[in-house]
Amino acid sequence: MRTGLYFSVERLPGQTAREVYEAVLAQAAMADELGFDSLFLAEAHFQHERPAPSVQTLLAALAVSTVGLRLGAAGKVLPLDSPVRVAEDFAVIDLMSNGRLIFGAAAGDDPDAFRVHHVPFAEREDRFREALDLILHAWTADAFRYAGRFFEFPAGAKPSEQNSERFSPVPPPDPYPVPWKRAGQKAAGLPVLPKPVQFPHPPVWRHGSNEEEARFAAARGLTFLPPPFISIDRAERLLFASRTAIDEACRDLREVEVPLIREVFVAEDEARAEAVARGPMMDLYGRAQADGRLARWEGRPIEPGELSWEALRSTRVVVGGVEEVTTRLREIQTRLGVRHILCHMSVPGIPPAEISAAMRLFQAEVWTRLQG
Amino acid sequence: MQFWVGLWGMQRPHLHPRAHVRMYQEMLEHAQQAEALEFDGFFVTEHHFWYDGYCPSLLPVLAGIARRTRRIGVGAGALLLPLHDPLRVAEDAAVVDVLSGGRLILGFGLGYRPEEFDGLGTRKQTRGDRAIEEIEVIRKAFTQDVFSHEGTHYRYENVRLVPRPLQQPHPPIWFAAGTALATARRAGRAGLPYWHATATTLEMVATAIEEYRKAAREAGVSEAALKVGLTRDICIAETQAEAERIMREERLATYEEQLVGFGFILGEQGRPLKELPRDHPTFDRIVKSLIVGTPDRVIADVEGYAALGIDVFAARLLSAAFDPPKISRALELFGRHVIPHFRKKSRVGGGR
């Protein structure tokens, strides 16, 4: 089982964005040394408690501060940005990290961010799919044009005359592949450069929240990353839908990873783990319940009883001593088929020294047991 | 006078093929070297869809530079604002300012290659007005808790930028708008610091600065808001002969490839030329704009520009081949000889 870290990039009252970023960077450097496989960052816009509007710049900062970690977004909200700009930024991050990028992308689920950008919220999934299609062409094609429903590249691009495909390769003129239209010539197609290091492109993780989105990912050979906070039962259903769709699409589970985000905290014994993590995790779920994220991702309203500490421990968070945490993660590994666990250890309110200790203990004791 | 160094674009021209992944690593090493040599700022530059893989993503790159350095200013020179969404720029820029501990410098340019406007789906025709309006949006986003904007090109209602930049009221914004007199005037009218680009003669620089100050005066802009930055291409070496060899063999050939490639040079029918005659007037102007020589000669030329009232001198020391040891050598010569000369001078005059 691969082990990674997930950061929700949240802050508590009185905390600055700078403190949050410095903590992420310090823990990333440590995770890199401890041999974690990956690190994922959430994205959020225009929300005071979640200063994470620019996953590109944070990932670039992480790229130059680490050596071995795979770096990803969970997930970049595609409908709120120009797909071509996103393709460019993430290609550069792949270059800066020497091929360590995992392109985690999402359709977005915060209506307010769509309102600000004048993008119809109802179109988010359709826009996501077209943007992703365009981004994958941008990473792999030479000069091309793209005539989509939402996006044209270059502006005014029309479908090719031979067929109705949105994508058409455009042969480069000699001697330079870019036609110059200063003298009135219009560019028929353009190359998006530079290309990423990874071939044919960085792995794509679709961060989604329902069975339909899991099926979309499966049919295209993309990894499906379920949302944070969901119950084990919900995760099981989503991952089952994903596996079934992979079979139906005549693809293979080997093409993708099977990741899951969990709040994880491990200490030398259960009492100590509880003492440190209980308050901050209860608060975390309280906030996610209050702002609607829990219900949205679970696909139904959450009863207050489901958020008692006992209920959280049995269905959502993984907290305890080494044996207990290992047992719970093994269950996730065997029952759900998860092969890449993204540990959300940096829960706001848990002191940094405690997080560092938990990271060390996890890699020294739990990781070894999960590989057996 | 501050000294900045640029403009890294991580290009691989036909004449000097290299791996991009190496160029991004080497750029970070040059940033560290520039910091050690006490340059005040390190600059990167953007273009899009260009055959040499010109860097299209300045703010992620600046975030990387920020984490590998401690004191040096990290700058976009220029971020071609009309190609971008102002809110996305504000978000990325604010995060880079925080990640750098408040060292971000924002040089905003207009862009000029039509492909870039077509490719990113914005209109070239409105770029000048949009740049000014975008700067207004970005300033509001940086400084107001919740802002709204009702403009000609952009409209936002009740937006909260999170996080806000570290620098107060916001990172310095420069109008890095090429060399045209119209843009110099536009910078003056808007009361923005004006950053003049390469490939102009001393006389042209003097005229642009004059126009900038005049437009500002006429618009009632206070003198205190005005600043001038200047970029020059420099071929520096221990001997004059070596500097001239660098110019001839390394700089001009690449310049030629880039000028033709960018379609700068137009023939009689207004069509871009595919081969550049060395006696073409544009090429001649570029040759005249270069500063070529020993450190002493470079000092003398820089002093000529400084006399025009320059606040920032941005040196482009990149070897045309983007060859790391050659770039390092040029950084070293400029940093060890030219910068200290001006620092000493300004200390006599009452400190920097």
Coordinates of C-alpha atoms in Angstrom, one line a residue, chain A residues 10 50 109 209 227-232 234 237-238 261-263 281-308 311-312 315-317 344:
Chain A
E10 CA -7.6 25.2 6.4
R50 CA -9.5 27.9 3.5
D109 CA -18.8 22.0 -5.8
S209 CA -18.2 12.6 -5.4
P227 CA -14.1 12.9 -1.6
P228 CA -12.8 13.4 1.9
F229 CA -14.9 12.8 5.1
I230 CA -17.2 10.1 3.6
S231 CA -18.1 7.0 5.6
I232 CA -16.5 3.7 4.9
R234 CA -20.0 5.3 1.0
R237 CA -20.0 1.9 -2.8
L238 CA -18.1 4.5 -4.8
I261 CA -8.5 10.1 1.9
R262 CA -8.8 9.4 5.7
E263 CA -8.1 11.4 8.8
M281 CA -11.3 16.0 14.5
M282 CA -14.7 16.6 16.1
D283 CA -14.3 20.3 15.3
L284 CA -13.2 19.5 11.7
Y285 CA -16.3 17.4 11.1
G286 CA -18.5 20.0 12.8
R287 CA -17.3 22.6 10.3
A288 CA -17.7 20.3 7.3
Q289 CA -21.2 19.5 8.5
A290 CA -22.1 23.2 9.1
D291 CA -20.9 24.3 5.6
G292 CA -22.6 21.5 3.8
R293 CA -19.6 19.6 2.6
L294 CA -20.4 16.4 4.6
A295 CA -23.9 16.0 3.2
R296 CA -22.8 17.0 -0.3
W297 CA -20.1 14.3 -0.4
E298 CA -22.0 11.6 1.5
G299 CA -24.9 12.1 -1.0
R300 CA -27.4 12.5 1.8
P301 CA -28.0 14.6 5.0
I302 CA -25.9 13.5 8.0
E303 CA -27.6 13.0 11.3
P304 CA -26.0 14.5 14.4
G305 CA -25.6 11.1 15.9
E306 CA -23.3 10.1 13.0
L307 CA -20.9 12.7 14.2
S308 CA -20.4 11.4 17.8
A311 CA -19.5 7.0 15.3
L312 CA -16.6 8.9 13.7
T315 CA -17.0 4.8 10.2
R316 CA -14.7 7.7 9.2
V317 CA -11.5 8.6 11.1
H344 CA -5.1 13.7 6.5

